[in-house]
XYZ file of C-alpha atoms in Angstrom:
378
model
C -0.012 0.148 0.053
C 1.561 3.284 -1.251
C -1.467 5.316 -0.803
C -1.814 7.738 2.255
C -5.280 9.331 3.509
C -5.458 13.464 2.675
C -7.690 13.724 5.445
C -8.320 17.327 5.612
C -7.377 20.466 3.843
C -7.051 23.908 4.836
C -6.531 27.190 2.293
C -7.407 31.025 3.008
C -7.043 32.892 -0.398
C -7.732 36.101 -2.326
C -10.723 34.554 -3.214
C -11.783 33.484 -0.061
C -11.075 32.472 3.562
C -11.965 28.833 3.079
C -11.289 25.771 0.754
C -14.843 25.917 -0.837
C -14.814 29.533 -1.482
C -11.845 28.819 -3.609
C -13.402 26.056 -5.212
C -16.296 27.930 -5.885
C -14.454 30.774 -7.110
C -12.280 29.210 -9.646
C -15.154 27.436 -10.908
C -17.048 31.134 -11.464
C -14.100 31.960 -12.982
C -13.485 34.706 -10.628
C -10.004 36.752 -10.770
C -8.983 38.369 -7.693
C -6.626 40.537 -8.911
C -6.218 44.268 -7.864
C -3.747 46.912 -6.899
C -1.766 46.270 -3.874
C -2.575 47.456 -0.525
C 0.728 46.474 1.161
C 2.595 49.423 2.600
C 5.951 47.420 2.481
C 7.946 47.858 -0.551
C 7.696 49.245 -4.070
C 5.490 47.005 -6.409
C 6.169 48.341 -9.802
C 3.351 46.448 -11.767
C 0.901 47.004 -8.718
C -1.115 43.957 -10.114
C -1.289 41.392 -6.921
C -3.333 39.070 -5.473
C -4.082 39.450 -1.586
C -6.027 38.196 1.150
C -8.668 40.920 2.023
C -8.192 41.502 5.817
C -11.496 40.617 7.206
C -10.989 36.981 5.775
C -8.114 36.440 8.416
C -8.088 37.507 12.139
C -4.712 39.718 12.906
C -3.300 40.259 9.252
C -2.132 43.594 10.464
C 0.656 41.827 12.300
C 2.242 38.735 11.123
C 0.401 38.105 7.797
C 1.956 35.078 6.595
C 1.351 33.485 10.260
C -1.832 34.285 10.327
C -2.860 32.762 7.100
C -0.789 29.877 7.847
C -2.507 29.412 11.218
C -5.988 29.858 9.995
C -5.272 26.901 7.168
C -3.968 24.747 9.975
C -6.742 25.186 12.258
C -9.030 24.289 9.012
C -7.237 21.252 7.931
C -7.320 19.708 11.735
C -10.936 20.607 11.669
C -11.646 18.843 8.341
C -9.795 16.002 9.568
C -11.571 15.599 12.522
C -8.950 16.277 14.889
C -8.693 18.220 17.733
C -5.147 18.582 17.518
C -1.790 17.278 15.984
C -1.439 13.472 17.832
C 1.880 13.128 19.612
C 4.451 11.710 17.874
C 3.543 13.478 14.536
C 5.391 15.237 11.734
C 4.703 18.552 11.036
C 6.538 20.565 7.800
C 6.818 23.798 7.073
C 7.217 25.297 4.255
C 8.732 28.568 3.258
C 11.483 30.738 1.714
C 13.414 31.065 5.050
C 12.452 29.524 8.478
C 11.855 32.203 11.571
C 13.202 31.339 14.959
C 11.669 32.548 17.892
C 11.691 36.226 18.197
C 13.812 36.929 15.686
C 12.804 40.541 13.637
C 11.897 39.787 10.103
C 12.925 42.940 8.548
C 11.602 41.139 5.362
C 8.088 41.953 6.000
C 6.955 38.402 6.161
C 9.716 37.030 4.290
C 10.706 34.496 6.725
C 8.604 32.127 8.655
C 5.555 31.081 9.849
C 7.264 30.554 12.964
C 7.528 26.429 14.243
C 5.913 27.874 17.394
C 2.885 29.443 16.131
C 2.198 26.716 14.289
C 2.691 24.211 17.000
C 0.031 26.279 18.961
C -2.285 26.170 16.383
C -2.092 22.472 16.131
C -2.428 22.548 19.738
C 0.815 20.119 19.614
C 3.384 19.449 22.190
C 6.539 20.444 21.055
C 8.588 17.999 22.766
C 6.377 15.204 21.198
C 6.230 16.235 17.116
C 8.892 15.939 14.695
C 9.295 19.422 13.289
C 11.002 19.639 9.593
C 11.518 23.103 7.513
C 11.451 22.601 4.211
C 12.122 25.107 0.876
C 12.869 23.801 -2.668
C 11.246 27.436 -4.533
C 8.066 27.168 -5.429
C 7.420 23.838 -5.275
C 8.165 23.866 -1.696
C 4.747 22.454 -0.753
C 4.595 19.585 -2.987
C 8.292 18.563 -2.273
C 6.840 18.602 1.361
C 3.738 16.518 0.722
C 6.110 13.678 -1.050
C 8.624 13.901 2.291
C 5.613 13.567 4.420
C 4.018 10.715 2.461
C 7.432 9.074 2.462
C 7.957 9.246 6.169
C 4.421 7.761 6.572
C 4.802 4.934 4.593
C 8.477 4.330 6.260
C 6.464 4.054 9.521
C 7.988 6.962 11.313
C 4.357 8.129 12.074
C 0.715 7.918 11.667
C -0.170 11.574 10.945
C 1.837 14.532 9.354
C 0.877 17.912 8.829
C 2.303 20.198 5.905
C 1.528 24.216 6.615
C 2.846 27.453 5.098
C 1.751 30.791 3.540
C 2.728 33.174 1.234
C 2.648 37.132 2.066
C 3.341 40.006 -0.418
C 6.788 41.459 0.991
C 9.245 43.150 -0.936
C 12.069 40.503 -1.139
C 9.732 38.041 -2.773
C 8.236 40.298 -5.047
C 11.785 41.737 -6.151
C 12.675 38.490 -7.045
C 9.811 38.279 -9.510
C 10.775 41.522 -10.654
C 14.231 40.783 -11.255
C 13.726 38.397 -13.673
C 11.328 39.946 -15.768
C 8.600 37.502 -14.893
C 5.904 39.744 -13.542
C 2.929 40.738 -15.938
C 1.703 44.241 -15.719
C -1.921 43.368 -16.436
C -2.437 39.848 -14.610
C -1.491 36.641 -15.343
C -3.463 34.566 -17.970
C -2.183 31.130 -17.895
C -2.250 29.158 -21.703
C -3.518 32.651 -23.361
C -2.277 33.520 -26.474
C -1.561 37.243 -24.801
C -0.003 35.893 -21.518
C 3.016 38.178 -20.406
C 3.968 36.911 -16.992
C 3.118 36.076 -13.528
C 1.182 37.821 -10.726
C 2.306 37.494 -7.236
C -0.385 36.033 -4.834
C -0.900 35.433 -1.193
C -2.685 32.540 0.813
C -1.959 29.834 3.791
C -2.581 26.190 3.179
C -2.209 23.305 5.179
C -3.318 19.258 4.952
C -3.240 16.310 6.841
C -2.232 13.110 5.944
C -2.592 9.856 7.593
C -2.040 6.278 7.021
C -4.514 4.048 5.630
C -4.851 2.307 8.546
C -5.181 5.421 10.890
C -7.737 6.366 8.685
C -9.744 3.217 8.913
C -9.472 2.932 12.774
C -10.600 6.789 12.934
C -13.268 5.584 10.545
C -12.516 8.795 8.646
C -13.462 9.101 4.890
C -10.082 11.165 3.252
C -10.913 14.044 0.959
C -8.700 12.046 -1.500
C -5.570 9.760 -1.467
C -2.300 10.816 -2.367
C -1.098 8.064 -4.321
C 1.889 8.994 -5.821
C 4.276 11.530 -5.913
C 7.775 12.417 -7.358
C 10.131 15.148 -7.121
C 12.924 15.336 -9.748
C 15.827 17.960 -8.893
C 17.181 18.946 -12.654
C 20.537 20.529 -11.861
C 20.980 20.702 -15.810
C 18.544 23.555 -15.893
C 18.258 26.598 -13.459
C 15.196 27.566 -14.659
C 11.988 26.042 -14.104
C 9.789 23.876 -16.432
C 12.247 22.207 -18.484
C 10.316 19.535 -20.586
C 12.453 16.621 -20.434
C 12.085 16.980 -16.691
C 8.712 17.938 -16.359
C 7.646 14.635 -18.192
C 9.842 12.830 -16.129
C 8.595 14.060 -12.968
C 4.821 13.490 -13.842
C 5.552 9.530 -15.749
C 7.406 9.250 -12.161
C 4.480 10.425 -10.002
C 1.975 7.900 -11.962
C 4.395 5.103 -11.612
C 4.438 5.689 -8.248
C 0.869 5.393 -8.119
C 0.654 2.345 -9.860
C -1.806 3.955 -12.562
C -1.513 5.003 -16.524
C -4.979 6.888 -16.235
C -4.805 10.618 -15.640
C -8.495 12.243 -15.848
C -7.210 15.680 -15.107
C -4.068 17.712 -14.629
C -3.639 20.788 -12.694
C -1.052 22.578 -14.310
C 2.006 24.635 -12.299
C 1.137 27.035 -15.784
C 1.949 30.692 -14.013
C 1.255 32.678 -17.010
C 4.941 32.948 -18.594
C 5.292 32.308 -22.224
C 8.156 29.932 -21.760
C 6.812 27.844 -18.652
C 3.572 27.401 -19.925
C 4.925 26.090 -23.190
C 7.577 23.839 -21.660
C 4.788 22.372 -19.741
C 1.874 22.097 -22.320
C 4.735 20.134 -24.181
C 5.538 17.772 -21.260
C 1.872 17.240 -20.875
C 1.080 16.644 -24.538
C 4.308 14.020 -24.508
C 2.558 12.353 -21.620
C -0.903 11.851 -23.051
C 0.388 10.476 -26.117
C 2.451 7.798 -24.714
C -1.013 7.083 -22.076
C -3.132 7.114 -25.409
C -5.213 9.221 -23.781
C -5.704 12.326 -25.791
C -6.576 15.016 -24.798
C -6.131 15.773 -21.270
C -8.092 18.514 -19.832
C -5.667 20.886 -18.224
C -6.159 23.685 -16.126
C -4.179 26.050 -13.627
C -5.553 28.629 -10.980
C -2.846 30.952 -11.200
C -5.305 33.352 -13.412
C -7.560 33.170 -10.335
C -5.493 34.282 -7.408
C -1.661 34.538 -8.804
C 1.377 32.553 -7.772
C 1.418 31.938 -4.296
C 5.339 30.926 -4.752
C 6.178 28.118 -2.274
C 2.514 27.646 -1.200
C 1.833 27.301 -4.613
C 0.752 23.632 -4.167
C -1.645 24.361 -1.419
C -4.624 25.691 -3.872
C -3.639 23.173 -6.608
C -4.329 20.185 -4.066
C -7.935 21.932 -3.372
C -8.728 21.874 -7.159
C -7.967 18.812 -7.762
C -9.846 17.408 -4.484
C -12.379 19.135 -5.741
C -11.936 17.603 -9.011
C -12.330 14.172 -7.482
C -15.042 14.919 -5.712
C -17.395 16.357 -7.983
C -16.331 15.116 -11.465
C -15.927 18.923 -12.367
C -13.101 20.291 -14.295
C -12.100 23.951 -13.366
C -11.387 26.249 -15.834
C -8.537 28.661 -15.989
C -9.866 32.108 -15.078
C -8.596 34.885 -17.541
C -7.955 32.564 -20.272
C -9.735 34.331 -23.056
C -7.644 32.951 -26.468
C -6.027 29.658 -26.368
C -2.408 30.022 -27.394
C -1.348 27.521 -29.876
C -0.701 24.268 -28.242
C 0.538 20.741 -28.961
C -2.158 17.685 -29.517
C -3.013 16.230 -26.744
C -3.437 19.241 -24.548
C -7.252 21.088 -23.528
C -6.465 24.072 -21.763
C -9.753 24.789 -20.071
C -11.194 28.295 -19.792
C -13.985 27.437 -18.289
C -15.559 24.488 -16.485
C -17.026 21.434 -17.379
C -18.042 17.953 -16.602
C -15.864 14.909 -16.625
C -16.896 11.608 -17.705
C -14.171 9.598 -15.242
C -12.947 11.024 -11.976
C -10.909 9.039 -10.491
C -6.922 10.274 -10.893
C -6.000 13.998 -10.880
C -2.010 15.143 -11.580
C -0.782 18.208 -9.619
C 2.349 19.752 -11.131
C 4.567 22.045 -8.915
C 7.957 23.666 -10.358
C 10.104 26.163 -9.303
C 13.834 28.244 -10.021
C 16.996 26.151 -9.683
C 15.334 22.638 -11.147
C 12.651 21.872 -8.590
C 10.082 19.950 -10.203
C 7.551 17.963 -8.518
C 4.076 15.710 -9.320
C 1.782 14.553 -7.184
C -1.137 12.124 -7.623
C -4.451 12.306 -6.121
C -7.070 9.408 -6.550
C -10.355 8.332 -5.352
C -9.238 5.257 -3.896
C -5.995 3.847 -1.808
C -6.863 2.572 0.944
């Protein structure tokens, strides 16, 4: 048995304060873009996607921490857990760790703090295994794979992955300096796409072994049946087609399936990145004799959450498996020329089969991760 239960999901995004708000906003094609309201830094393109202060308590303080802790509480509640059990694993994903009361000169560049997340989990620090993990914009997906391996190795029965992205001048500048920012708002797979939009939000999910889910008589939201992480040292940028294809194939092999019913793409809205991922998806579809593959991205709705970008991807994939509804790509008006085998969804649709979904997440430095969510596994 290689699948682990996705017991609960939490998400606070620019589309709303819950996973359901994000899912239904995605189905409606909403775009939560606007001019920045954050005083920290010079955001020259001014097009960002922020979480309204009313959607998360204490956002006037440590925004990243507030977003992450809110998502943690949601994930635990969805999993039917009053807190994180003793002996569990907590994986914190972020650009850089924060320790104790150290000042955050980046204005939400570091963190969230382990202590705050442990408090939100009602977990005993002495009886919880805590790991900080950072793999650029694929961090949350790498964390899912890491936590799954930890569970399958027999080291514990429950794991929680949490993180957040909050608008700050350092991470914004890191996108600006490589000239990836769109002055108009991200439009993944669109013929007129011209870059990414920086978004913010917090996410969390609870994973547990199949045996633990059965003992608790808890119905998972989905099963994490496969995962693959490929660090391609030959490419310094994200989304090299060969590496992406290898990653998706390895994830499907790990899940023991050759079927994909939907791909939730990393697609950020850059010309090079979207094209490379589409090329890899087309090659995968051809090898599986499953053409075309329905594909969409959430980044035209809430922007790119950077290291936290896999959280909304998992919520979208779980929604697809639950309702057999294909979410569209908000902002997609006129599709760019795409290779045969890729069906870029502008709006929502119905799926004839909803058993397996691929979630892609890529980052600079050759960090590539693919996850397979399935309706069965336990």
